[in-house]
Coordinates of C-alpha atoms and ligand atoms in Angstrom, one line a residue:
X1 CA -80.4 68.1 -28.9
X2 CA -83.0 65.3 -30.5
X3 CA -82.4 61.5 -29.4
X4 CA -84.5 59.0 -30.9
X5 CA -85.2 55.8 -29.7
X6 CA -85.8 53.1 -32.6
X7 CA -86.9 49.4 -31.3
X8 CA -88.3 46.9 -33.9
X9 CA -88.3 45.2 -30.4
X10 CA -89.1 47.6 -27.6
X11 CA -87.3 47.5 -24.5
X12 CA -89.8 47.5 -21.1
X13 CA -91.3 50.1 -20.2
X14 CA -89.2 50.5 -17.1
X15 CA -86.7 51.0 -19.3
X16 CA -88.1 53.2 -21.3
X17 CA -88.9 55.3 -18.6
X18 CA -85.4 55.5 -17.4
X19 CA -84.2 56.1 -20.9
X20 CA -86.5 59.4 -20.8
X21 CA -85.3 60.3 -17.5
X22 CA -81.4 60.6 -18.1
X23 CA -82.6 62.3 -21.9
X24 CA -84.5 64.8 -19.9
X25 CA -82.0 65.5 -16.8
X26 CA -79.2 66.0 -19.9
X27 CA -82.1 68.9 -21.3
X28 CA -82.0 66.7 -24.4
X29 CA -85.6 65.9 -26.4
X30 CA -86.4 61.7 -27.0
X31 CA -88.6 60.5 -29.4
X32 CA -89.4 56.3 -29.5
X33 CA -90.1 54.4 -33.0
X34 CA -91.2 51.1 -31.4
X35 CA -92.8 48.0 -33.6
X36 CA -91.7 49.7 -37.1
X37 CA -92.9 47.3 -39.7
X38 CA -91.2 49.6 -42.3
X39 CA -88.0 51.0 -43.2
X40 CA -89.5 53.9 -44.4
X41 CA -90.5 54.8 -40.8
X42 CA -87.1 54.6 -39.4
X43 CA -85.5 56.7 -42.5
X44 CA -87.8 59.0 -42.0
X45 CA -87.7 59.2 -38.1
X46 CA -84.0 60.0 -38.0
X47 CA -84.1 62.9 -40.1
X48 CA -83.6 65.7 -37.5
X49 CA -82.0 63.8 -34.9
X50 CA -78.7 64.0 -32.9
X51 CA -78.5 60.4 -31.5
X52 CA -80.0 57.1 -31.8
X53 CA -80.4 54.5 -30.2
X54 CA -81.4 50.7 -31.0
X55 CA -80.8 47.3 -30.3
X56 CA -80.9 44.7 -33.6
X57 CA -82.5 47.1 -35.8
X58 CA -80.5 48.2 -39.0
X59 CA -78.5 51.2 -39.0
X60 CA -77.5 50.4 -43.4
X61 CA -75.5 53.6 -45.2
X62 CA -79.0 54.6 -46.2
X63 CA -80.3 55.4 -43.0
X64 CA -76.9 56.6 -41.8
X65 CA -77.4 59.4 -45.6
X66 CA -81.0 60.0 -44.3
X67 CA -79.8 61.4 -40.6
X68 CA -78.0 64.8 -41.5
X69 CA -77.4 65.0 -37.8
X70 CA -76.6 62.1 -36.4
X71 CA -73.6 62.2 -34.3
X72 CA -74.2 59.0 -32.2
X73 CA -75.8 55.5 -33.0
X74 CA -75.7 53.6 -29.2
X75 CA -76.4 49.4 -30.3
X76 CA -77.8 48.9 -26.7
X77 CA -76.3 45.4 -26.1
X78 CA -73.5 43.3 -27.4
X79 CA -73.4 42.7 -31.3
X80 CA -72.9 45.5 -33.4
X81 CA -72.9 43.5 -36.7
X82 CA -76.4 45.5 -37.4
X83 CA -74.6 48.9 -38.2
X84 CA -72.4 49.8 -41.3
X85 CA -69.4 50.8 -39.2
X86 CA -67.6 52.4 -42.1
X87 CA -70.3 54.2 -43.5
X88 CA -70.8 55.5 -40.3
X89 CA -67.3 56.6 -39.6
X90 CA -66.8 58.1 -43.3
X91 CA -69.8 60.5 -41.9
X92 CA -67.9 61.4 -38.6
X93 CA -70.4 58.9 -36.9
X94 CA -69.4 57.6 -33.3
X95 CA -70.9 54.3 -32.7
X96 CA -71.1 52.1 -29.7
X97 CA -72.4 49.4 -28.2
X98 CA -72.5 48.6 -24.3
X99 CA -70.4 45.4 -23.3
X100 CA -72.0 43.4 -20.7
X101 CA -75.1 45.1 -20.0
X102 CA -77.4 42.1 -21.4
X103 CA -75.1 39.4 -21.3
X104 CA -76.4 37.9 -17.7
X105 CA -80.0 37.3 -19.7
X106 CA -78.5 35.4 -22.5
X107 CA -76.6 33.4 -20.8
X108 CA -80.0 32.3 -18.5
X109 CA -81.3 31.8 -22.0
X110 CA -78.3 29.5 -22.6
X111 CA -78.7 27.0 -19.6
X112 CA -82.1 26.8 -20.1
X113 CA -82.1 25.8 -24.0
X114 CA -79.1 22.9 -22.8
X115 CA -81.8 21.5 -20.2
X116 CA -84.8 22.1 -22.6
X117 CA -82.9 19.9 -25.4
X118 CA -82.0 17.5 -22.6
X119 CA -85.5 16.9 -21.5
X120 CA -87.2 16.3 -25.1
X121 CA -88.3 19.8 -25.3
X122 CA -90.6 18.8 -22.5
X123 CA -92.4 16.3 -24.0
X124 CA -92.7 13.2 -22.3
X125 CA -89.7 10.8 -22.3
X126 CA -86.3 10.0 -20.8
X127 CA -83.8 12.8 -21.0
X128 CA -80.5 13.2 -19.2
X129 CA -78.8 15.5 -16.7
X130 CA -76.3 18.3 -17.3
X131 CA -74.4 17.0 -14.2
X132 CA -71.1 16.1 -15.1
X133 CA -71.5 16.9 -19.0
X134 CA -69.2 18.9 -20.3
X135 CA -70.0 22.4 -22.0
X136 CA -67.6 24.2 -24.8
X137 CA -67.5 27.5 -24.8
X138 CA -66.9 29.2 -27.9
X139 CA -65.9 32.9 -27.8
X140 CA -65.1 33.4 -23.6
X141 CA -66.3 36.9 -23.5
X142 CA -69.3 38.2 -21.5
X143 CA -71.8 35.9 -22.2
X144 CA -69.2 33.3 -22.8
X145 CA -67.9 33.8 -19.2
X146 CA -71.4 33.8 -17.7
X147 CA -72.6 30.7 -18.6
X148 CA -69.0 29.0 -17.9
X149 CA -69.6 30.2 -14.3
X150 CA -73.1 29.2 -14.0
X151 CA -72.4 26.0 -15.6
X152 CA -70.1 24.7 -13.0
X153 CA -72.4 25.9 -11.0
X154 CA -74.8 22.9 -11.8
X155 CA -71.6 20.4 -11.7
X156 CA -70.9 21.1 -15.5
X157 CA -67.0 20.8 -16.6
X158 CA -66.2 23.8 -18.7
X159 CA -64.2 24.5 -21.7
X160 CA -64.0 27.0 -23.4
X161 CA -61.8 28.8 -26.3
X162 CA -61.3 32.0 -27.5
X163 CA -58.8 32.9 -30.7
X164 CA -58.3 36.5 -28.9
X165 CA -57.4 35.4 -25.8
X166 CA -54.2 33.6 -24.9
X167 CA -53.3 34.7 -21.4
X168 CA -54.2 31.4 -20.1
X169 CA -54.9 32.6 -16.1
X170 CA -57.9 34.2 -17.6
X171 CA -59.9 31.1 -17.6
X172 CA -57.5 29.3 -14.6
X173 CA -58.9 32.2 -12.4
X174 CA -62.9 30.8 -13.1
X175 CA -61.5 27.0 -12.6
X176 CA -62.2 26.4 -16.5
X177 CA -60.5 24.3 -18.9
X178 CA -58.2 26.5 -21.9
X179 CA -58.3 24.5 -25.0
X180 CA -56.1 25.7 -28.3
X181 CA -58.5 25.0 -31.3
X182 CA -61.8 24.9 -32.1
X183 CA -61.5 21.2 -33.1
X184 CA -60.2 20.2 -29.7
X185 CA -63.0 22.6 -28.1
X186 CA -66.0 20.5 -30.2
X187 CA -64.3 17.3 -29.9
X188 CA -64.8 17.6 -25.9
X189 CA -68.0 19.0 -25.8
X190 CA -71.8 17.5 -25.0
X191 CA -72.4 21.1 -25.1
X192 CA -71.4 23.6 -27.0
X193 CA -72.2 27.4 -26.5
X194 CA -71.7 29.7 -29.4
X195 CA -70.7 33.0 -28.5
X196 CA -68.8 34.3 -31.5
X197 CA -69.5 37.2 -33.3
X198 CA -71.1 37.7 -36.6
X199 CA -67.9 38.8 -38.7
X200 CA -66.5 38.1 -42.4
X201 CA -64.4 35.6 -40.7
X202 CA -66.9 33.9 -38.5
X203 CA -69.9 33.5 -40.9
X204 CA -70.7 30.1 -42.0
X205 CA -67.8 28.9 -40.1
X206 CA -69.3 26.6 -38.1
X207 CA -70.8 23.3 -40.1
X208 CA -70.4 19.9 -41.5
X209 CA -66.8 19.2 -39.6
X210 CA -66.7 21.2 -36.6
X211 CA -70.4 19.5 -35.7
X212 CA -69.7 15.3 -36.8
X213 CA -66.5 15.9 -34.6
X214 CA -68.8 16.3 -31.2
X215 CA -69.4 13.5 -29.0
X216 CA -72.4 10.8 -28.7
X217 CA -75.5 12.8 -27.9
X218 CA -73.9 16.4 -28.1
X219 CA -76.3 19.5 -28.7
X220 CA -74.8 23.1 -30.2
X221 CA -76.4 26.1 -28.3
X222 CA -77.0 29.2 -30.4
X223 CA -77.6 32.3 -28.6
X224 CA -75.2 34.5 -31.2
X225 CA -76.0 34.9 -34.2
X226 CA -77.7 32.7 -37.3
X227 CA -74.9 33.8 -40.2
X228 CA -72.0 31.7 -38.1
X229 CA -73.8 28.8 -39.2
X230 CA -73.2 27.2 -42.4
X231 CA -77.0 25.5 -42.4
X232 CA -75.6 23.0 -45.3
X233 CA -73.6 21.4 -43.2
X234 CA -75.7 22.0 -40.5
X235 CA -78.5 20.2 -42.3
X236 CA -76.1 17.3 -43.0
X237 CA -74.5 16.7 -39.9
X238 CA -78.0 16.5 -38.5
X239 CA -78.8 13.8 -41.1
X240 CA -76.5 11.3 -40.7
X241 CA -76.1 11.5 -36.9
X242 CA -78.9 10.7 -35.2
X243 CA -77.9 11.7 -32.1
X244 CA -76.8 14.7 -32.5
X245 CA -79.7 18.2 -31.5
X246 CA -79.5 22.0 -32.5
X247 CA -81.5 24.7 -30.7
X248 CA -81.1 28.7 -31.6
X249 CA -82.5 31.7 -30.6
X250 CA -82.3 33.1 -33.9
X251 CA -84.2 31.5 -36.5
X252 CA -82.0 30.1 -39.8
X253 CA -82.9 30.8 -43.1
X254 CA -84.0 26.9 -43.3
X255 CA -85.9 27.1 -40.1
X256 CA -89.1 25.3 -41.3
X257 CA -87.2 22.4 -43.4
X258 CA -84.4 22.0 -40.3
X259 CA -88.2 21.8 -38.1
X260 CA -89.9 19.3 -40.6
X261 CA -86.7 17.0 -41.2
X262 CA -85.3 16.9 -37.4
X263 CA -88.8 17.1 -35.1
X264 CA -86.9 17.5 -31.2
X265 CA -83.5 17.7 -32.6
X266 CA -84.0 20.9 -33.6
X267 CA -86.0 23.9 -32.0
X268 CA -85.4 27.8 -32.7
X269 CA -87.2 30.0 -30.6
X270 CA -90.3 32.3 -32.5
X271 CA -88.0 35.6 -32.6
X272 CA -84.8 36.2 -30.6
X273 CA -85.6 36.4 -26.8
X274 CA -82.3 36.2 -25.6
X275 CA -82.0 39.3 -23.8
X276 CA -85.4 39.9 -23.6
X277 CA -85.9 40.4 -20.1
X278 CA -86.6 43.6 -17.9
X279 CA -83.1 43.7 -16.3
X280 CA -81.5 43.2 -19.4
X281 CA -83.3 45.9 -21.5
X282 CA -83.0 48.8 -18.1
X283 CA -78.9 47.3 -18.3
X284 CA -78.7 48.2 -21.7
X285 CA -80.7 51.3 -22.2
X286 CA -80.0 53.0 -19.2
X287 CA -76.5 52.8 -20.4
X288 CA -76.9 53.8 -23.8
X289 CA -78.6 57.0 -22.8
X290 CA -75.9 57.6 -20.1
X291 CA -73.0 56.7 -22.8
X292 CA -74.9 59.3 -25.6
X293 CA -75.2 62.0 -22.5
X294 CA -71.9 61.6 -21.8
X295 CA -70.4 61.6 -25.6
X296 CA -72.3 64.4 -26.7
X297 CA -71.7 67.0 -23.6
X298 CA -68.2 65.1 -22.7
X299 CA -66.6 63.8 -25.4
X300 CA -66.2 60.4 -24.1
X301 CA -65.5 58.1 -27.1
X302 CA -64.7 54.4 -24.2
X303 CA -67.1 52.3 -25.9
X304 CA -66.7 53.6 -29.7
X305 CA -66.4 50.8 -31.9
X306 CA -65.8 52.4 -35.0
X307 CA -62.9 54.2 -34.3
Ligands
LIG1 C1 -77.3 41.6 -28.3 O1 -75.9 41.6 -29.5 O2 -77.2 42.4 -27.4 C2 -77.7 40.6 -28.6 O3 -77.8 40.0 -29.4 C3 -79.8 41.0 -28.3 O4 -80.3 42.0 -29.0 P1 -81.2 42.4 -29.2 O5 -81.4 43.3 -27.7 O6 -81.7 42.5 -30.3 O7 -82.7 41.6 -28.0

């Protein structure tokens, strides 16, 4: 069996070592394609591989067509909007993610982003504290829940909304207030931490109306996906409300324009760094390798997302 680890944004060396060891024990061959700049490099590298580990790398129908022997793709991470699930299914290729494995890194960054914006992007001037403020968690999955628990430890009030979790006990056991609509969530939140995936339903779903319903001085924190933001609506909200702020780990298409127009009320990291910790790389990378071995040897499809 030949496995390709294709990471435009490479894993930490320790994670790569661990991945190699797992495949060596299984008797599988591993090849690495890191920091590639051209899709053609990926198309050439997938030609004879049985398994593929990726991060945010795009696995399109074209890539799947080129990968004649491919049996499984594991997205080492949570979001799998970068993989054409239907095309994979049509070709009998199993797609998995590694849920929860990089969540702590992303949750820590979300909290860091709240502090960064509260302290004037670490420039001189009077800032404000997180203590006593309300953070809204939009989608209470692995990352959202960790942001909520960590925010509670900082003395914040935590409210959450998740359209797929109706059982109030899920929130109650964490001491988190469940709200019943997205409108209520934004209206209550001094900080809103986004954890929704990019789907046909969520794309451009966060815009002017929700943002302008937030309390005075509110900050939207995006460690999820840029596609969920309606950027024109965001721009309009920031223009009309000089108190609103937006910080994101996924550069918007309008990044330069927003940076120019809104100064310290807008910040985007240069490259998505939520999961850029050695720990997250090791957790997600090794889990991906184990899932590939377990699928190829035992047929385990527990984490399959294109059933
Ligand atoms: C995820 O969906 O797991 C995160 O967005 C991390 O993405 P990355 O592996 O490209 O850093």
